[in-house]
Coordinates of C-alpha atoms in Angstrom, one line a residue:
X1 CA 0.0 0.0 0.0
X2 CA 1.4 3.4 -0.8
X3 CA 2.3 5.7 2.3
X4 CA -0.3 7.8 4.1
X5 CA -1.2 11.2 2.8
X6 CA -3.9 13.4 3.4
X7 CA -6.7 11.4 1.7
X8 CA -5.2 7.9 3.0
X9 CA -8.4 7.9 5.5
X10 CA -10.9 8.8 3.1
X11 CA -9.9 5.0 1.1
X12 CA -8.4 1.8 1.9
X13 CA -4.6 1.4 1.7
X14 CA -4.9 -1.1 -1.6
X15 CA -3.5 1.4 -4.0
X16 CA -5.4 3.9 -6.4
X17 CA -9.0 4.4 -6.6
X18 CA -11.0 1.4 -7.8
X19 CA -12.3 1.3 -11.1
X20 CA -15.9 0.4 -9.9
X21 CA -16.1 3.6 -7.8
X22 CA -14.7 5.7 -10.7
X23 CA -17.2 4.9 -13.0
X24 CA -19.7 5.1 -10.4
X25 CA -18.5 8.9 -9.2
X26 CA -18.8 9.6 -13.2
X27 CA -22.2 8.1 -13.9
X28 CA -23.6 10.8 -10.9
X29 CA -21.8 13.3 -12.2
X30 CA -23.1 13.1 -15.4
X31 CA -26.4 13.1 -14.3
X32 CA -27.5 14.0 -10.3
X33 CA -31.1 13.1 -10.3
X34 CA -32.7 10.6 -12.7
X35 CA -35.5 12.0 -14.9
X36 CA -37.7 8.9 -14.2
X37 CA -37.5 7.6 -17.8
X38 CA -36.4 4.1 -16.3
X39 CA -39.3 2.4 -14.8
X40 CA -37.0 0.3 -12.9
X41 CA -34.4 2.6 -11.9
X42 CA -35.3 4.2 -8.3
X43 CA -35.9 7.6 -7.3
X44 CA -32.5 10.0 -7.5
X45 CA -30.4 7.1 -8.8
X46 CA -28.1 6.7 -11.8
X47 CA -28.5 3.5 -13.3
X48 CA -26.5 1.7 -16.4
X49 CA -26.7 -1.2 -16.6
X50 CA -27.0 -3.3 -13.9
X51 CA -25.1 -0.7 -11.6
X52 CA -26.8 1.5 -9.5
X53 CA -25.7 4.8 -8.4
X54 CA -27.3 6.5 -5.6
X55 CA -24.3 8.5 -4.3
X56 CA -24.9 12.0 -3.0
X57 CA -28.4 12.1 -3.4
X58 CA -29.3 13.0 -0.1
X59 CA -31.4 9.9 1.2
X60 CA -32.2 8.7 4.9
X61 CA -33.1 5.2 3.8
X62 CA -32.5 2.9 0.9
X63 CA -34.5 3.7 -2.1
X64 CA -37.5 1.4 -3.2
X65 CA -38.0 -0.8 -4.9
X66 CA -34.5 -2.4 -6.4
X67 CA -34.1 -4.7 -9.7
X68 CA -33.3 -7.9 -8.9
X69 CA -30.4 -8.0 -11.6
X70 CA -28.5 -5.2 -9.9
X71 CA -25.0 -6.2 -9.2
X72 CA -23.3 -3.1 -7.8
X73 CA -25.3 -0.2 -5.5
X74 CA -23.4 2.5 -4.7
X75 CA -25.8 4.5 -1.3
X76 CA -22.2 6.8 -0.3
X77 CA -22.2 9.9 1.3
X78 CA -26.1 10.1 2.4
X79 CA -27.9 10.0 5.7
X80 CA -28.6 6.2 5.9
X81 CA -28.2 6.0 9.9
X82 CA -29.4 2.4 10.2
X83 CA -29.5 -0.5 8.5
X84 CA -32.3 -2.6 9.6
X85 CA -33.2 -6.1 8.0
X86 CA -35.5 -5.0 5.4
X87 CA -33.9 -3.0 4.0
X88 CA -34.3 -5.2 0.6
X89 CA -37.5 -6.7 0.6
X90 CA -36.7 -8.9 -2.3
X91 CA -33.4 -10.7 -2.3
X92 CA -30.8 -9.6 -4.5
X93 CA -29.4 -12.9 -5.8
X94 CA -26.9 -10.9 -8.2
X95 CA -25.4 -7.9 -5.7
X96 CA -21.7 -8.3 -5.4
X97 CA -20.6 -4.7 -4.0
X98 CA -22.7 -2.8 -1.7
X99 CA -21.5 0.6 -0.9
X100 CA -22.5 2.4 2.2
X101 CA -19.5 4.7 3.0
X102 CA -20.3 8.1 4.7
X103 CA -23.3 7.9 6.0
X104 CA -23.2 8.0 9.5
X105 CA -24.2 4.6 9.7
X106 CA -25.1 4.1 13.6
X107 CA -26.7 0.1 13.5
X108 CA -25.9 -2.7 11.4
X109 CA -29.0 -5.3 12.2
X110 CA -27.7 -8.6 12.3
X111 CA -29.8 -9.7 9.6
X112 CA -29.2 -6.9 7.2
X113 CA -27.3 -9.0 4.8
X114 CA -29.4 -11.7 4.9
X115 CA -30.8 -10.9 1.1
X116 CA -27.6 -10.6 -0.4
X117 CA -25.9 -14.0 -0.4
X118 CA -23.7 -13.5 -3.4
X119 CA -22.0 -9.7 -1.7
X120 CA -18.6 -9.9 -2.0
X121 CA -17.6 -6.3 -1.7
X122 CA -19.2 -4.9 1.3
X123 CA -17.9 -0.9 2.0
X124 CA -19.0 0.6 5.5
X125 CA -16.0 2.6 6.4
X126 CA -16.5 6.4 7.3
X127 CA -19.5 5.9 9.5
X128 CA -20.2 5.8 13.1
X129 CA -20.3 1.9 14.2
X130 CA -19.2 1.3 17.6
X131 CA -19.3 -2.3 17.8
X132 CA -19.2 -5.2 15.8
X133 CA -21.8 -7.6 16.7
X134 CA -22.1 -11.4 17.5
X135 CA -22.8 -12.9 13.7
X136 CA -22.6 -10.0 12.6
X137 CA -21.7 -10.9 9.0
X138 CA -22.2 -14.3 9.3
X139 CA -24.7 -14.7 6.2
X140 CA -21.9 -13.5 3.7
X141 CA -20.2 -16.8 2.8
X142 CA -19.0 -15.4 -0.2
X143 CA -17.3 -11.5 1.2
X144 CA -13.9 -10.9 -0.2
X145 CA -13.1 -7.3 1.0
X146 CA -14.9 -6.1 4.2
X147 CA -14.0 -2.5 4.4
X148 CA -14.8 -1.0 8.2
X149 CA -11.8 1.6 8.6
X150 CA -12.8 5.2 10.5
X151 CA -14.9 4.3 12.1
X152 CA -15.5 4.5 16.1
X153 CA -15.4 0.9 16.9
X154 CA -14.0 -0.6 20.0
X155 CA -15.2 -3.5 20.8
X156 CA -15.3 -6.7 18.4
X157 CA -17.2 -10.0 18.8
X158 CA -15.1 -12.9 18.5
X159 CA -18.1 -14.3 16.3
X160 CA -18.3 -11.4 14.0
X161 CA -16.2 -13.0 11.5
X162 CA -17.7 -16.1 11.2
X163 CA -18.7 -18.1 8.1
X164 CA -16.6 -15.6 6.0
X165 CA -14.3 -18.8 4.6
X166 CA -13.6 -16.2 1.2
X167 CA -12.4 -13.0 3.5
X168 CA -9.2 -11.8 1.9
X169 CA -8.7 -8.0 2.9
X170 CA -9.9 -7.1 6.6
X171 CA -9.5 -3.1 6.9
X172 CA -10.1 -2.2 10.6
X173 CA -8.0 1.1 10.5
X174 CA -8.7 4.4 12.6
X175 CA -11.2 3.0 15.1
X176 CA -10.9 2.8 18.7
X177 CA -10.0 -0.7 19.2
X178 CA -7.8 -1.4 22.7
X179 CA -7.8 -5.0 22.2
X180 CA -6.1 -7.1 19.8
X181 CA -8.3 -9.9 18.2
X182 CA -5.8 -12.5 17.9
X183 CA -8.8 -14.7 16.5
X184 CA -8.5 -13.4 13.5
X185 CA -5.2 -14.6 12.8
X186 CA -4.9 -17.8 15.3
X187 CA -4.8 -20.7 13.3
X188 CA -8.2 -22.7 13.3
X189 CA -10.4 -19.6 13.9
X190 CA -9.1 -16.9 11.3
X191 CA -10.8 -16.5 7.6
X192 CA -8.6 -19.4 5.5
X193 CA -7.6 -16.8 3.2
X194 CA -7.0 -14.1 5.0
X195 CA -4.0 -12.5 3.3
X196 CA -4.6 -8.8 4.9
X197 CA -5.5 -6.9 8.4
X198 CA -5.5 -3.3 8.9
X199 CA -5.0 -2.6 12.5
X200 CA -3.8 0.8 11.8
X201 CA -4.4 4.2 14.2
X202 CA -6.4 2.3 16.6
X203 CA -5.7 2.5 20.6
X204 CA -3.6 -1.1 20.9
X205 CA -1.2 -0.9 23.6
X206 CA -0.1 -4.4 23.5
X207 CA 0.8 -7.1 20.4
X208 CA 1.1 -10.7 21.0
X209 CA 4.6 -10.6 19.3
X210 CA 6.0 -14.2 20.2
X211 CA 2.0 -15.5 18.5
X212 CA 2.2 -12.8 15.8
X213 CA 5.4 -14.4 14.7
X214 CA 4.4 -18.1 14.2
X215 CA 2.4 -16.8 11.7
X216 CA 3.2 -17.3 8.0
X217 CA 5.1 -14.6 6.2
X218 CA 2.3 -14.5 3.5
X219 CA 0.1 -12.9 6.6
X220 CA 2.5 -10.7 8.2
X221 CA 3.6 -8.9 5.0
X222 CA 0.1 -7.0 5.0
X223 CA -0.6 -7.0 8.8
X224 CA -0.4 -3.3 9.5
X225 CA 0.4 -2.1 12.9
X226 CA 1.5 1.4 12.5
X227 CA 0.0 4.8 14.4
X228 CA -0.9 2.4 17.7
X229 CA 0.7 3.9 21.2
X230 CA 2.2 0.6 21.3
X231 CA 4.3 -0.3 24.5
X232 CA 8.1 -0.7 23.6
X233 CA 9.5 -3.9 24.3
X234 CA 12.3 -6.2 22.9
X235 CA 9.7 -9.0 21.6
X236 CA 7.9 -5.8 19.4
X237 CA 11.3 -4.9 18.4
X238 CA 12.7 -8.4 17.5
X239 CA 9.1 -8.9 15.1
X240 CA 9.8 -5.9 12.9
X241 CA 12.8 -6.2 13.2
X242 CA 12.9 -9.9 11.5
X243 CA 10.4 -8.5 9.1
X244 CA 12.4 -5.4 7.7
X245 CA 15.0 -8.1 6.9
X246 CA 12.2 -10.0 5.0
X247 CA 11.7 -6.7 3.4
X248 CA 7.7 -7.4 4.7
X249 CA 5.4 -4.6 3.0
X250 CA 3.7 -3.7 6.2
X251 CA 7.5 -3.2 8.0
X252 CA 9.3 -1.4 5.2
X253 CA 6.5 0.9 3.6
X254 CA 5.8 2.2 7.3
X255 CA 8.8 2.5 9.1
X256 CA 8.7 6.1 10.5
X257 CA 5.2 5.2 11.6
X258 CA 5.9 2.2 13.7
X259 CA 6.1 4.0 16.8
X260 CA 6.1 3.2 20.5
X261 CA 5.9 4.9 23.8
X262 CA 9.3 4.5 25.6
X263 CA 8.8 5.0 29.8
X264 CA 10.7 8.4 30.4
X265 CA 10.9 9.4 26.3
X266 CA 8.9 12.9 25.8
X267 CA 7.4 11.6 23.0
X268 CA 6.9 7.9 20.7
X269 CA 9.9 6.5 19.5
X270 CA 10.6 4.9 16.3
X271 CA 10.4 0.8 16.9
X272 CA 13.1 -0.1 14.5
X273 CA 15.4 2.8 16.7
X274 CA 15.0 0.3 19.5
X275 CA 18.6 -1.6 18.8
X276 CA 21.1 -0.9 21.5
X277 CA 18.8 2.0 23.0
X278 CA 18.6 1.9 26.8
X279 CA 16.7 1.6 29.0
X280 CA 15.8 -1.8 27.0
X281 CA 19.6 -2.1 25.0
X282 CA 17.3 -4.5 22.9
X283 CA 19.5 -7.3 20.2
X284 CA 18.4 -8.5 16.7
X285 CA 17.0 -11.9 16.8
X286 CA 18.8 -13.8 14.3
X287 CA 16.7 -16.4 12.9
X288 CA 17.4 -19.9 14.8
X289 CA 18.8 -22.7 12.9
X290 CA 18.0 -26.2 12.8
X291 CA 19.0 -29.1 15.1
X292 CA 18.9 -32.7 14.4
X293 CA 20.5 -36.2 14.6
X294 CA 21.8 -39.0 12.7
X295 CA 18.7 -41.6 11.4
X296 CA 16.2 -38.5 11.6
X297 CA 13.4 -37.3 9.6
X298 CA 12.7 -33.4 9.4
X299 CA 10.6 -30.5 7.5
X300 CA 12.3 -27.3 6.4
X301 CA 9.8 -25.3 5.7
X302 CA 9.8 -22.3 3.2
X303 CA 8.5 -19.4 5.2
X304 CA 8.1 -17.0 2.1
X305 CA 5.9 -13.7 1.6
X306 CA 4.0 -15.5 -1.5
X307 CA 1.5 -17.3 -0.8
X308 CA 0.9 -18.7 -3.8
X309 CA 3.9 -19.3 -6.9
X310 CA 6.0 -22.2 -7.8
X311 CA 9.1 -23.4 -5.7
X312 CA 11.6 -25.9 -5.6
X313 CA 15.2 -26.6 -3.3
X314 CA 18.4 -26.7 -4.1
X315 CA 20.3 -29.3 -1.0
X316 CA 23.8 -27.9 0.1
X317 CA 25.1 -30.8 -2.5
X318 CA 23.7 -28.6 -5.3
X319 CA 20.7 -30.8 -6.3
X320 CA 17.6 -29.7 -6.9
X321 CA 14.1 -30.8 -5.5
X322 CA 11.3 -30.0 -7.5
X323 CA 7.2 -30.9 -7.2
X324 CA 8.0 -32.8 -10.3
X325 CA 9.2 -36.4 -8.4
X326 CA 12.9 -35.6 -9.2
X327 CA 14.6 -35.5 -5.4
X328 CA 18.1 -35.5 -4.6
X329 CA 20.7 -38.2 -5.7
X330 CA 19.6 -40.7 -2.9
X331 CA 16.1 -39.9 -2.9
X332 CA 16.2 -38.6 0.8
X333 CA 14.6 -35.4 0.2
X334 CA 11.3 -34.8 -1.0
X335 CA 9.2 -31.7 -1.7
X336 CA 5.9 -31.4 -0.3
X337 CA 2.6 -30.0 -1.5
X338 CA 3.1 -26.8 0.9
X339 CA 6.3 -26.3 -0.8
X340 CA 8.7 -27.9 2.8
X341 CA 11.1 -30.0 1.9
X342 CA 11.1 -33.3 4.1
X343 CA 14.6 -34.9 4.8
X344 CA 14.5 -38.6 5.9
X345 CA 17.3 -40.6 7.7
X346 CA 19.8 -38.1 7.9
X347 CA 23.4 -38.8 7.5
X348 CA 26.2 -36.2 8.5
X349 CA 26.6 -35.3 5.1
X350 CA 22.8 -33.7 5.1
X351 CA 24.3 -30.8 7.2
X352 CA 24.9 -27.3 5.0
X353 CA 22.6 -24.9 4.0
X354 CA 19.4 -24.9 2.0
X355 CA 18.1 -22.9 -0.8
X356 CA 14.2 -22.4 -1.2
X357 CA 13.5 -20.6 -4.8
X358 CA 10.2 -19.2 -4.7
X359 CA 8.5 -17.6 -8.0
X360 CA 6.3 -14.6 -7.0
X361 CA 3.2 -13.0 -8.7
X362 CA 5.3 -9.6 -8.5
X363 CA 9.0 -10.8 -7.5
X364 CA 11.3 -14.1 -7.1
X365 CA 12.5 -14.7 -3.5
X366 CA 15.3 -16.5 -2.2
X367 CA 15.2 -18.3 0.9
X368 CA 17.9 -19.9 3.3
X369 CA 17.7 -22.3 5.8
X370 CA 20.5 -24.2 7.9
X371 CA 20.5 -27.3 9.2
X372 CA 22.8 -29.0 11.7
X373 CA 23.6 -32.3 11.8
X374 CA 24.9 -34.4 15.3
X375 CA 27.4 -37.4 14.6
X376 CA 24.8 -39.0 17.4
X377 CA 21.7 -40.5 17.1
X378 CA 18.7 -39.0 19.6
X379 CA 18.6 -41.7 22.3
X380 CA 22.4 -42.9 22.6
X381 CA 24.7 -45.7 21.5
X382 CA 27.4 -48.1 22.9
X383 CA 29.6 -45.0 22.3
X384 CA 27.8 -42.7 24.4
X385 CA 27.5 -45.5 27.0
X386 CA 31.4 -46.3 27.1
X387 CA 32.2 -42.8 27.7
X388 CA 29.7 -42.0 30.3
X389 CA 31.3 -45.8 32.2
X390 CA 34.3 -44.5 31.7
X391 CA 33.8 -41.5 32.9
X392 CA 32.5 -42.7 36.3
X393 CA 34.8 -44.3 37.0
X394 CA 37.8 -42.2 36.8
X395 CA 36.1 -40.2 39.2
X396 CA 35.4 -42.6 41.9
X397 CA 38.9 -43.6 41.7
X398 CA 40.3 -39.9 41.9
X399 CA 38.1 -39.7 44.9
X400 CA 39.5 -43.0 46.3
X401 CA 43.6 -41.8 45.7
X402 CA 42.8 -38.5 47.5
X403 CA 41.5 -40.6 50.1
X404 CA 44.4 -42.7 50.2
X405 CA 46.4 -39.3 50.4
X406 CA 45.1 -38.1 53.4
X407 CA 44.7 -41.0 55.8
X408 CA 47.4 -43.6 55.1
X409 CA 50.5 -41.4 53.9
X410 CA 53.0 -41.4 57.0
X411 CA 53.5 -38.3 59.1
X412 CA 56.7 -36.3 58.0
X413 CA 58.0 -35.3 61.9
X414 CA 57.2 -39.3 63.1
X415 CA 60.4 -40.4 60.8
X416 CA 62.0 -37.3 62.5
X417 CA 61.3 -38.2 66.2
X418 CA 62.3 -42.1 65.7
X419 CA 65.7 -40.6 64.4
X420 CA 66.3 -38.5 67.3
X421 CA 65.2 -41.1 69.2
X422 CA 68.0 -43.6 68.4
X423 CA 70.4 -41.3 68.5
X424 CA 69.6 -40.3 72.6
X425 CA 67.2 -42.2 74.3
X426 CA 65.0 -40.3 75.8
X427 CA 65.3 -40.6 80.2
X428 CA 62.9 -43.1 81.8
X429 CA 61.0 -40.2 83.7
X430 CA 60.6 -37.7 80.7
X431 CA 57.0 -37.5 80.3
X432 CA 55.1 -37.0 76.8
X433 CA 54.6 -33.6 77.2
X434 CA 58.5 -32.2 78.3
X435 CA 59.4 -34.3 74.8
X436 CA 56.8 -32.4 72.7
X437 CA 57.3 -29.1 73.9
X438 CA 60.9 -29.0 73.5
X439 CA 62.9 -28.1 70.8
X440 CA 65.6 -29.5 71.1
X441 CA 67.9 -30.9 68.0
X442 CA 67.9 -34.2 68.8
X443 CA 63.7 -34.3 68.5
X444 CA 63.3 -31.6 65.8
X445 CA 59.5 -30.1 65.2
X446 CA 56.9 -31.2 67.5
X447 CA 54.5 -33.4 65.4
X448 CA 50.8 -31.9 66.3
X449 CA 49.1 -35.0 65.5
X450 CA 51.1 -37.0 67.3
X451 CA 51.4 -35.0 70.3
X452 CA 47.7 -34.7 70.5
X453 CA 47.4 -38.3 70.6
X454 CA 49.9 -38.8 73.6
X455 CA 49.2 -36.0 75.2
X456 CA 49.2 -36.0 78.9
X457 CA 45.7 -36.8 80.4
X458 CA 44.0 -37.5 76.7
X459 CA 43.6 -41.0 75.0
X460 CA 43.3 -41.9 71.4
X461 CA 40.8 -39.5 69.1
X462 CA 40.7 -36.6 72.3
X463 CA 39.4 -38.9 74.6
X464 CA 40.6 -38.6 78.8
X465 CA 43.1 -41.6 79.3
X466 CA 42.9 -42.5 82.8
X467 CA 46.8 -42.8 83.9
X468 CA 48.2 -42.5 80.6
X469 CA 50.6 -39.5 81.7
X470 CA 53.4 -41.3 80.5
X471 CA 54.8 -42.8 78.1
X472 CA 56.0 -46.7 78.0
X473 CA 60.4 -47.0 78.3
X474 CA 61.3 -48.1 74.8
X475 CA 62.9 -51.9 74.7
X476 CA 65.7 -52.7 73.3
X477 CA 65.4 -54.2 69.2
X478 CA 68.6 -55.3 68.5
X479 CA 72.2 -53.1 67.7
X480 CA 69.7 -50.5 66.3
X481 CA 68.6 -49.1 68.5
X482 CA 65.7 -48.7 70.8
X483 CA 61.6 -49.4 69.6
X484 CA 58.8 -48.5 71.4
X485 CA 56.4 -50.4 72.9
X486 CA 53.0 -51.6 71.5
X487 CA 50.6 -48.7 72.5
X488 CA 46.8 -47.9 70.9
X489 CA 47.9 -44.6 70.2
X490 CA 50.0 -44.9 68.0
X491 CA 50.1 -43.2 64.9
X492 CA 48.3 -45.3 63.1
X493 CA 45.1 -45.0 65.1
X494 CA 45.1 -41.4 65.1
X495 CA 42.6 -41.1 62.5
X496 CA 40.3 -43.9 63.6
X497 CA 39.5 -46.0 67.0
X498 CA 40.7 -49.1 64.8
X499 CA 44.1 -49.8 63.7
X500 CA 44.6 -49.8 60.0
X501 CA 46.3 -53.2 59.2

């Protein structure tokens, strides 16, 4: 759609002026008021054919009675305030564009439509609706272009839209809606061929940005979001963001007007400005790519801004995968009627990077998608097994060496005192305690462990030791020297109320 000027509220953002009201705006210029020569032409119309134009005739109702044949009425800028159900009395099995713009339209009865089956271009923007009923256009199976833009709705019934299976262009622009209708575009509950939404200048505060893009970019290259006081957030920013790299229409022809209102700013602030910004410092999403393992099947999909066109893949070996039952050279790959490619039992070589070609009504697009390939399968082999044994049990026996470490590798200063002890026995009547707390040569550094164990008054592990002041005299071992005595505080129970053998 071309960018908003002075006149952009006056018609819907679909380009120039459609030929049907063109020839319409000449037919009543060429002649205001009918003379009456037509017996079935109505009062103050212009009729050719089997179009009817009653524009600017000032009327408060719709003019009686209307030829069945007619296929395009044209009741603009009059005084048509509401629209009851009988409005046509007959049914109109041939209408195919109503026209009701500027009128100060004020009710819509939910039956109004119920004589024109076959509408499929139905114009009520310019007019005073405030709400869009339940069913409200429910009897239009056929509608193509719903046109409901300036207008002073706010509220919209999640019904309204029903039935419309043929709904391609949705304009909803400059009304007063607060609350997004995700229905429309949630899969399962949105017109099947939806392909446009004008949210435009309405009073949305909030997007669903992480719902908004799931969607298919077919539907978010005409989903217009500009002039709402839209919070700022890094979600909003990382949406158009990702869709000016797309080079999405609704993104790139409205960039200055995809505001937000930043907390402390004086004034909105351009989305797309968001990058690096504080308070928010928000990042570029970069598109994810995809994960999978050895012996897998997967769907890249082709995510492109035409719906419609013909495509085909090119694999990162350079063959191409076309609808035509030519895949790749191991017939792995296979190209699907949505225009994915499928991959089935992947093998390392699969990894790389893949080409969708897509051929659009107005342009060819191009686009890329990588894939990642593990040299593991999903639920684990002997492989992973052995490494994860192996694994284990290197650490229980680091944990059972630093055990041995610590409780069975000999005190340095016992070696010392047996020296000194050889050398010059000790006298009978030195207790523990004068032999610890000297430092003498002969003994060298008191060992702490060892003097806690035999120190006077305390048995093995701090324990009292009821007359264990002293120590036992050494014997006599040979030429050697002298060797103490068996006692149960010795070193080796130090650490433990049982000897280590």
């Amino acid at each position: 759609p071309p960018r908003p000027g002075p006149g952009s509220a006056m018609r819907p953002a679909g380009g120039a002026v459609p030929p049907l009201s063109l020839l319409l705006s000449l037919l009543s210029l060429l002649s205001p008021l009918s003379p009456g020569g037509s017996a079935w032409c109505p009062p103050r119309c212009v009729c050719a054919s089997n179009l009817l134009s009653c524009s600017r005739a000032n009327l408060s109702a719709v003019p009686a009675p209307l030829p069945r044949f007619a296929a395009v009425l044209d009741l603009s800028h009059n005084n048509v305030s509401r629209l009851r159900g009988d409005w046509a009395p007959a049914r109109l099995p041939h209408l195919h564009a109503l026209l009701l713009s500027h009128n100060g339209l004020l009710f819509v009865s939910t039956e109004a439509f119920a004589h024109v089956p076959r509408l499929r271009h139905l114009d009520l923007s310019n007019n005073r609706l405030r709400a869009l009923d339940e069913n409200l256009f429910s009897d239009l199976g056929e509608l193509e272009v719903l046109l409901l833009y300036n207008n002073e709705i706010a509220t919209v019934d999640r019904t309204a839209f029903e039935n419309l299976a043929r709904l391609r262009k949705l304009y909803l622009g400059r009304n007063r809606i607060a609350r997004f209708p995700l229905e429309l575009l949630r899969e399962g509950t949105r017109p099947p061929r939806l392909a446009l939404l004008d949210l435009s200048a309405n009073r949305l505060r909030a997007v669903p940005a992480a719902e908004l893009q799931a969607l298919p970019a077919w539907l978010r290259d005409r989903l217009y979001l500009h002039d709402n006081p839209l919070a700022c957030d890094c979600p909003l920013f990382q949406l158009l963001a990702r869709g000016r790299r797309r080079r999405l229409s609704a993104v790139l022809d409205f960039q200055k007007e995809l505001r937000c209102v930043l907390p402390g700013a004086p004034g909105p602030v351009g989305i797309l400005a968001l990058a690096g910004r504080q308070p928010l410092n928000c990042s570029e999403a970069r598109e994810a790519v995809l994960e999978a393992h050895l012996g897998d099947s997967i769907t890249l999909g082709c995510d492109s801004r035409w719906q419609g066109g013909s495509r085909h893949w090119v694999t990162p070996a350079g063959d191409r995968v076309a609808g035509d039952g030519n895949g790749d050279g191991n017939g792995s790959a296979a190209l699907l009627a949505n225009g994915s490619l499928a991959l089935r039992a992947l093998r390392a070589e699969d990894a790389g990077t893949y080409a969708c070609w897509v051929a659009g009504p107005a342009a060819n697009e191009t686009l890329y998608v990588e894939l990642l390939v593990h040299n593991f399968t999903l639920h684990g082999g002997p492989d992973t097994l052995n490494t994860a044994y192996t694994t284990l049990v290197g650490c229980v026996l680091s944990v059972v060496l630093v055990l041995i470490y610590l409780y069975l590798t000999p005190c340095r200063c016992c070696g010392r005192g047996r020296a000194g002890a050889e050398k010059a026995a000790a006298p009978r009547d030195d207790s523990a305690n004068s032999s610890v707390l000297s430092a003498s040569p002969a003994h060298g550094r008191p060992c702490p462990a060892l003097g806690a164990a035999t120190g006077a008054g305390t048995g093995q592990n701090g324990r009292f030791k009821a007359g264990g002041a002293h120590l036992p005299p050494p014997t006599q071992q040979g030429p050697r020297g002298h060797r103490k005595g068996s006692d149960p505080d010795s070193v080796s129970s130090v650490f433990s109320d049982t000897p280590i053998v």
